[in-house]
Each structure stands twice: as structure tokens, then as C-alpha cells.
Amino acid sequence: MVMRRGLAMLAFCASTLAFAPVHRRPSMSTLGASMNVNDIVDKAYEGKSFAELAASPVSALQGMADWTDAVGEDLKIPTVGQLGRWKYFLWARAFADLAEHEMPDRRVDGSTLNANKALDEAHEGKTIKEILALPPSALQGIAEHSDADLAKLKVRTVADLGAWKFAIAASAIATLAEVESGDLGEHR
């Protein structure tokens, strides 16, 4: 009896496999089709290429309201790509990334390590941790009146700017837009 059930099950499995669809390798036109960044872009921008996203207004990022486009224009960062490559964000990000590696009172005599070209003169000579606590206008080139615009975006310090999730996402999009191919089958 058990043997008969086992044989019947084996026959059923064999017949099912005989009609199972053949899985083929995806064609070159569908390669990469599973990649998406839908969780960081508004619904209207889902399915866009990295290049299209980089050229989109900052409000294309999920969580950035339409009014942020005007703030982006005022700050000269009207697109996702420009936000991602914005030198002030990149400087702030670099300070934030290096802060954990700074050792208090351990500067070597004669060291010339500095970021003076990124800072207003009043802030040159400060530690990285001190710089992170400053308003964004401490970065050379950001006017003091821009602190109010950035505060609307919840960016009140250099640390906030360096950790700003929208700029981080924009940076990733801008970076990958540079290596995106218009032809999914192309590889270089």
C-alpha cells in the first residue's frame, strides 16, 4: 500500500515536471529590469532611469514636498543630481565621515592638515567636531541668509547637512547616473 502511494506520487511529480515551463536566460532587453529605487522617489518618478531622476526636481525625492523646489532654486540646487553633487553637502559629508577618526588633542606638531578652502576664515583651525556643530554658513560660499532656507529643510548644522538623507540619496542617484547605459544589453 505504501509502495503504491509512493509510485503514484512519483508518477504525478514526473508528469508535472514534463509540463513545467522551461526557464530561459533573460534576453538582453530585460537584463537589469529588477533594479529600482522606488522607496526613495515619489510615485510619479518610479520607473525612471538614474539619468532622468538626476535631472528631476528635488521634490522627486520621497519626502520632499513641492515647495522644496523653490528652496532648491534659491540654493542653486534645483535638481536631484545637483543636490547630490553639491560641494557643500560633499564637504559636510566628508567632515561627518572623518569626525569619528579625529583624536582629541593629538595633532602632530608641524602637521599641515586643514580644510581651510571649505571654511570661512573665522572657523579655520577648528576641530572637525567643532566644525560639525557650526551652521551651514560656516562653509565658505554659503551665505548666512541661506541658513534660514536650509533650516526649512531641517538642516541647521554642518553635521545635519552631512547626514541629510535626501542629499545622500541624491548623491547615490547622481553617481549611478554616470554609469548607467541607455541600452540594457550594453556593457563597458
PDB file of C-alpha atoms in Angstrom:
ATOM      1  CA  MET A   1       0.000   0.000   0.000  1.00  0.00           C
ATOM      2  CA  VAL A   2       2.739   2.478   0.968  1.00  0.00           C
ATOM      3  CA  MET A   3       4.744   1.390  -2.056  1.00  0.00           C
ATOM      4  CA  ARG A   4       1.753   2.015  -4.345  1.00  0.00           C
ATOM      5  CA  ARG A   5       1.275   5.579  -2.941  1.00  0.00           C
ATOM      6  CA  GLY A   6       4.964   6.275  -3.386  1.00  0.00           C
ATOM      7  CA  LEU A   7       4.870   5.146  -7.012  1.00  0.00           C
ATOM      8  CA  ALA A   8       1.717   7.167  -7.647  1.00  0.00           C
ATOM      9  CA  MET A   9       3.364  10.258  -6.149  1.00  0.00           C
ATOM     10  CA  LEU A  10       6.476   9.702  -8.262  1.00  0.00           C
ATOM     11  CA  ALA A  11       4.348   9.343 -11.419  1.00  0.00           C
ATOM     12  CA  PHE A  12       2.439  12.543 -10.545  1.00  0.00           C
ATOM     13  CA  CYS A  13       5.681  14.513  -9.984  1.00  0.00           C
ATOM     14  CA  ALA A  14       7.174  13.228 -13.231  1.00  0.00           C
ATOM     15  CA  SER A  15       4.076  14.226 -15.228  1.00  0.00           C
ATOM     16  CA  THR A  16       4.035  17.658 -13.587  1.00  0.00           C
ATOM     17  CA  LEU A  17       7.677  18.233 -14.430  1.00  0.00           C
ATOM     18  CA  ALA A  18       7.090  17.225 -18.028  1.00  0.00           C
ATOM     19  CA  PHE A  19       4.733  20.182 -18.428  1.00  0.00           C
ATOM     20  CA  ALA A  20       6.655  22.675 -16.322  1.00  0.00           C
ATOM     21  CA  PRO A  21       7.667  25.799 -18.226  1.00  0.00           C
ATOM     22  CA  VAL A  22      11.245  25.957 -19.381  1.00  0.00           C
ATOM     23  CA  HIS A  23      13.129  28.768 -17.618  1.00  0.00           C
ATOM     24  CA  ARG A  24      15.283  30.605 -20.088  1.00  0.00           C
ATOM     25  CA  ARG A  25      18.002  33.118 -19.527  1.00  0.00           C
ATOM     26  CA  PRO A  26      16.563  36.650 -19.705  1.00  0.00           C
ATOM     27  CA  SER A  27      17.046  38.396 -23.009  1.00  0.00           C
ATOM     28  CA  MET A  28      19.425  41.336 -23.215  1.00  0.00           C
ATOM     29  CA  SER A  29      16.435  43.692 -23.390  1.00  0.00           C
ATOM     30  CA  THR A  30      15.249  42.685 -19.889  1.00  0.00           C
ATOM     31  CA  LEU A  31      18.573  42.463 -18.062  1.00  0.00           C
ATOM     32  CA  GLY A  32      18.644  44.809 -15.084  1.00  0.00           C
ATOM     33  CA  ALA A  33      14.875  45.201 -15.156  1.00  0.00           C
ATOM     34  CA  SER A  34      14.558  44.264 -11.484  1.00  0.00           C
ATOM     35  CA  MET A  35      16.576  47.263 -10.228  1.00  0.00           C
ATOM     36  CA  ASN A  36      14.505  50.045  -8.698  1.00  0.00           C
ATOM     37  CA  VAL A  37      14.749  52.881  -6.182  1.00  0.00           C
ATOM     38  CA  ASN A  38      11.011  53.245  -5.655  1.00  0.00           C
ATOM     39  CA  ASP A  39      11.369  53.650  -1.897  1.00  0.00           C
ATOM     40  CA  ILE A  40      13.243  56.959  -2.253  1.00  0.00           C
ATOM     41  CA  VAL A  41      11.341  58.611  -5.107  1.00  0.00           C
ATOM     42  CA  ASP A  42       7.781  59.866  -5.384  1.00  0.00           C
ATOM     43  CA  LYS A  43       5.325  57.596  -7.170  1.00  0.00           C
ATOM     44  CA  ALA A  44       5.388  59.766 -10.318  1.00  0.00           C
ATOM     45  CA  TYR A  45       9.140  59.098 -10.661  1.00  0.00           C
ATOM     46  CA  GLU A  46       9.073  55.330 -10.171  1.00  0.00           C
ATOM     47  CA  GLY A  47      10.478  53.532 -13.204  1.00  0.00           C
ATOM     48  CA  LYS A  48      12.621  56.480 -14.320  1.00  0.00           C
ATOM     49  CA  SER A  49      16.264  55.971 -15.177  1.00  0.00           C
ATOM     50  CA  PHE A  50      19.034  57.297 -12.926  1.00  0.00           C
ATOM     51  CA  ALA A  51      19.732  59.979 -15.549  1.00  0.00           C
ATOM     52  CA  GLU A  52      16.064  61.014 -15.585  1.00  0.00           C
ATOM     53  CA  LEU A  53      15.964  61.075 -11.784  1.00  0.00           C
ATOM     54  CA  ALA A  54      19.166  63.142 -11.627  1.00  0.00           C
ATOM     55  CA  ALA A  55      17.560  65.700 -13.963  1.00  0.00           C
ATOM     56  CA  SER A  56      14.338  65.801 -11.898  1.00  0.00           C
ATOM     57  CA  PRO A  57      13.468  68.498  -9.357  1.00  0.00           C
ATOM     58  CA  VAL A  58      14.447  67.811  -5.740  1.00  0.00           C
ATOM     59  CA  SER A  59      10.784  67.202  -4.929  1.00  0.00           C
ATOM     60  CA  ALA A  60      11.094  63.935  -6.884  1.00  0.00           C
ATOM     61  CA  LEU A  61      12.678  62.501  -3.731  1.00  0.00           C
ATOM     62  CA  GLN A  62      10.079  60.898  -1.483  1.00  0.00           C
ATOM     63  CA  GLY A  63       9.501  63.192   1.493  1.00  0.00           C
ATOM     64  CA  MET A  64      10.494  66.408  -0.263  1.00  0.00           C
ATOM     65  CA  ALA A  65       7.329  68.455  -0.824  1.00  0.00           C
ATOM     66  CA  ASP A  66       6.750  70.572  -3.929  1.00  0.00           C
ATOM     67  CA  TRP A  67       7.660  73.756  -2.012  1.00  0.00           C
ATOM     68  CA  THR A  68      11.228  72.422  -1.636  1.00  0.00           C
ATOM     69  CA  ASP A  69      11.786  73.050  -5.352  1.00  0.00           C
ATOM     70  CA  ALA A  70      11.740  76.814  -4.682  1.00  0.00           C
ATOM     71  CA  VAL A  71      14.209  76.400  -1.806  1.00  0.00           C
ATOM     72  CA  GLY A  72      16.402  74.272  -4.072  1.00  0.00           C
ATOM     73  CA  GLU A  73      16.308  77.012  -6.714  1.00  0.00           C
ATOM     74  CA  ASP A  74      17.324  79.613  -4.108  1.00  0.00           C
ATOM     75  CA  LEU A  75      20.261  77.425  -3.031  1.00  0.00           C
ATOM     76  CA  LYS A  76      21.268  76.760  -6.676  1.00  0.00           C
ATOM     77  CA  ILE A  77      20.458  73.034  -6.339  1.00  0.00           C
ATOM     78  CA  PRO A  78      17.250  72.700  -8.386  1.00  0.00           C
ATOM     79  CA  THR A  79      17.727  69.067  -9.433  1.00  0.00           C
ATOM     80  CA  VAL A  80      18.379  65.767  -7.679  1.00  0.00           C
ATOM     81  CA  GLY A  81      21.718  65.474  -9.496  1.00  0.00           C
ATOM     82  CA  GLN A  82      22.839  68.961  -8.487  1.00  0.00           C
ATOM     83  CA  LEU A  83      21.900  68.254  -4.877  1.00  0.00           C
ATOM     84  CA  GLY A  84      23.878  65.001  -4.958  1.00  0.00           C
ATOM     85  CA  ARG A  85      26.968  66.751  -6.341  1.00  0.00           C
ATOM     86  CA  TRP A  86      26.572  69.937  -4.287  1.00  0.00           C
ATOM     87  CA  LYS A  87      30.029  70.729  -2.971  1.00  0.00           C
ATOM     88  CA  TYR A  88      28.711  71.950   0.387  1.00  0.00           C
ATOM     89  CA  PHE A  89      26.967  68.636   1.012  1.00  0.00           C
ATOM     90  CA  LEU A  90      30.097  66.751  -0.092  1.00  0.00           C
ATOM     91  CA  TRP A  91      32.285  68.814   2.256  1.00  0.00           C
ATOM     92  CA  ALA A  92      29.855  68.350   5.152  1.00  0.00           C
ATOM     93  CA  ARG A  93      29.671  64.622   4.409  1.00  0.00           C
ATOM     94  CA  ALA A  94      33.465  64.394   4.417  1.00  0.00           C
ATOM     95  CA  PHE A  95      33.656  66.155   7.797  1.00  0.00           C
ATOM     96  CA  ALA A  96      30.958  63.840   9.178  1.00  0.00           C
ATOM     97  CA  ASP A  97      32.718  60.734   7.838  1.00  0.00           C
ATOM     98  CA  LEU A  98      36.065  61.735   9.333  1.00  0.00           C
ATOM     99  CA  ALA A  99      34.817  63.005  12.701  1.00  0.00           C
ATOM    100  CA  GLU A 100      34.954  59.587  14.354  1.00  0.00           C
ATOM    101  CA  HIS A 101      38.617  59.273  13.382  1.00  0.00           C
ATOM    102  CA  GLU A 102      39.687  62.570  14.935  1.00  0.00           C
ATOM    103  CA  MET A 103      41.560  62.095  18.203  1.00  0.00           C
ATOM    104  CA  PRO A 104      41.249  64.969  20.707  1.00  0.00           C
ATOM    105  CA  ASP A 105      44.460  66.892  21.401  1.00  0.00           C
ATOM    106  CA  ARG A 106      46.536  64.582  19.201  1.00  0.00           C
ATOM    107  CA  ARG A 107      47.525  66.887  16.332  1.00  0.00           C
ATOM    108  CA  VAL A 108      51.119  66.227  15.404  1.00  0.00           C
ATOM    109  CA  ASP A 109      53.435  69.248  15.583  1.00  0.00           C
ATOM    110  CA  GLY A 110      54.104  70.593  12.118  1.00  0.00           C
ATOM    111  CA  SER A 111      51.003  68.997  10.576  1.00  0.00           C
ATOM    112  CA  THR A 112      49.530  70.942   7.687  1.00  0.00           C
ATOM    113  CA  LEU A 113      46.233  69.018   7.654  1.00  0.00           C
ATOM    114  CA  ASN A 114      43.397  71.500   7.057  1.00  0.00           C
ATOM    115  CA  ALA A 115      40.234  72.200   5.092  1.00  0.00           C
ATOM    116  CA  ASN A 116      40.626  75.974   5.059  1.00  0.00           C
ATOM    117  CA  LYS A 117      39.310  76.360   1.498  1.00  0.00           C
ATOM    118  CA  ALA A 118      35.989  74.864   2.644  1.00  0.00           C
ATOM    119  CA  LEU A 119      35.598  77.102   5.696  1.00  0.00           C
ATOM    120  CA  ASP A 120      35.026  80.760   6.365  1.00  0.00           C
ATOM    121  CA  GLU A 121      38.203  82.272   7.796  1.00  0.00           C
ATOM    122  CA  ALA A 122      36.666  82.618  11.275  1.00  0.00           C
ATOM    123  CA  HIS A 123      36.399  78.815  11.517  1.00  0.00           C
ATOM    124  CA  GLU A 124      39.811  77.808  10.229  1.00  0.00           C
ATOM    125  CA  GLY A 125      41.819  75.930  12.835  1.00  0.00           C
ATOM    126  CA  LYS A 126      38.794  74.315  14.488  1.00  0.00           C
ATOM    127  CA  THR A 127      38.480  70.597  15.091  1.00  0.00           C
ATOM    128  CA  ILE A 128      36.226  68.528  12.870  1.00  0.00           C
ATOM    129  CA  LYS A 129      33.794  68.033  15.726  1.00  0.00           C
ATOM    130  CA  GLU A 130      33.649  71.808  16.295  1.00  0.00           C
ATOM    131  CA  ILE A 131      33.015  72.340  12.573  1.00  0.00           C
ATOM    132  CA  LEU A 132      30.133  69.868  12.587  1.00  0.00           C
ATOM    133  CA  ALA A 133      28.352  71.909  15.267  1.00  0.00           C
ATOM    134  CA  LEU A 134      28.504  75.117  13.186  1.00  0.00           C
ATOM    135  CA  PRO A 135      25.683  76.403  10.968  1.00  0.00           C
ATOM    136  CA  PRO A 136      25.986  75.562   7.249  1.00  0.00           C
ATOM    137  CA  SER A 137      27.064  79.157   6.541  1.00  0.00           C
ATOM    138  CA  ALA A 138      30.393  78.323   8.203  1.00  0.00           C
ATOM    139  CA  LEU A 139      31.204  76.622   4.907  1.00  0.00           C
ATOM    140  CA  GLN A 140      32.866  79.059   2.547  1.00  0.00           C
ATOM    141  CA  GLY A 141      30.355  80.144  -0.055  1.00  0.00           C
ATOM    142  CA  ILE A 142      27.091  79.608   1.833  1.00  0.00           C
ATOM    143  CA  ALA A 143      25.639  82.981   2.796  1.00  0.00           C
ATOM    144  CA  GLU A 144      24.244  83.451   6.302  1.00  0.00           C
ATOM    145  CA  HIS A 145      20.752  84.078   4.883  1.00  0.00           C
ATOM    146  CA  SER A 146      20.869  80.559   3.401  1.00  0.00           C
ATOM    147  CA  ASP A 147      20.868  79.104   6.921  1.00  0.00           C
ATOM    148  CA  ALA A 148      17.155  80.011   7.104  1.00  0.00           C
ATOM    149  CA  ASP A 149      16.445  78.229   3.802  1.00  0.00           C
ATOM    150  CA  LEU A 150      18.329  75.142   4.943  1.00  0.00           C
ATOM    151  CA  ALA A 151      16.543  75.219   8.306  1.00  0.00           C
ATOM    152  CA  LYS A 152      13.246  74.858   6.390  1.00  0.00           C
ATOM    153  CA  LEU A 153      14.696  71.533   5.214  1.00  0.00           C
ATOM    154  CA  LYS A 154      15.676  70.622   8.809  1.00  0.00           C
ATOM    155  CA  VAL A 155      19.367  71.262   8.116  1.00  0.00           C
ATOM    156  CA  ARG A 156      20.678  73.502  10.894  1.00  0.00           C
ATOM    157  CA  THR A 157      24.319  72.434  11.243  1.00  0.00           C
ATOM    158  CA  VAL A 158      27.173  71.167   9.102  1.00  0.00           C
ATOM    159  CA  ALA A 159      26.535  67.752  10.715  1.00  0.00           C
ATOM    160  CA  ASP A 160      22.879  67.884   9.626  1.00  0.00           C
ATOM    161  CA  LEU A 161      23.950  68.711   6.087  1.00  0.00           C
ATOM    162  CA  GLY A 162      26.466  65.851   6.010  1.00  0.00           C
ATOM    163  CA  ALA A 163      23.879  63.352   7.253  1.00  0.00           C
ATOM    164  CA  TRP A 164      20.930  64.731   5.262  1.00  0.00           C
ATOM    165  CA  LYS A 165      19.187  61.648   3.889  1.00  0.00           C
ATOM    166  CA  PHE A 166      17.870  63.444   0.812  1.00  0.00           C
ATOM    167  CA  ALA A 167      21.341  64.615  -0.210  1.00  0.00           C
ATOM    168  CA  ILE A 168      22.749  61.126   0.439  1.00  0.00           C
ATOM    169  CA  ALA A 169      20.069  59.585  -1.803  1.00  0.00           C
ATOM    170  CA  ALA A 170      20.644  62.286  -4.432  1.00  0.00           C
ATOM    171  CA  SER A 171      24.380  61.602  -4.340  1.00  0.00           C
ATOM    172  CA  ALA A 172      23.792  57.894  -4.947  1.00  0.00           C
ATOM    173  CA  ILE A 173      21.445  58.658  -7.858  1.00  0.00           C
ATOM    174  CA  ALA A 174      23.877  61.173  -9.393  1.00  0.00           C
ATOM    175  CA  THR A 175      26.775  58.715  -9.043  1.00  0.00           C
ATOM    176  CA  LEU A 176      24.895  55.841 -10.687  1.00  0.00           C
ATOM    177  CA  ALA A 177      23.551  58.115 -13.444  1.00  0.00           C
ATOM    178  CA  GLU A 178      27.167  58.443 -14.592  1.00  0.00           C
ATOM    179  CA  VAL A 179      27.485  54.672 -15.124  1.00  0.00           C
ATOM    180  CA  GLU A 180      24.006  53.994 -16.462  1.00  0.00           C
ATOM    181  CA  SER A 181      23.632  52.756 -20.013  1.00  0.00           C
ATOM    182  CA  GLY A 182      20.696  53.656 -22.204  1.00  0.00           C
ATOM    183  CA  ASP A 183      20.861  50.114 -23.620  1.00  0.00           C
ATOM    184  CA  LEU A 184      20.356  47.398 -21.005  1.00  0.00           C
ATOM    185  CA  GLY A 185      22.424  44.999 -23.116  1.00  0.00           C
ATOM    186  CA  GLU A 186      25.418  47.341 -23.329  1.00  0.00           C
ATOM    187  CA  HIS A 187      28.381  46.736 -21.075  1.00  0.00           C
ATOM    188  CA  ARG A 188      31.520  48.858 -20.983  1.00  0.00           C
TER     189      ARG A 188
END
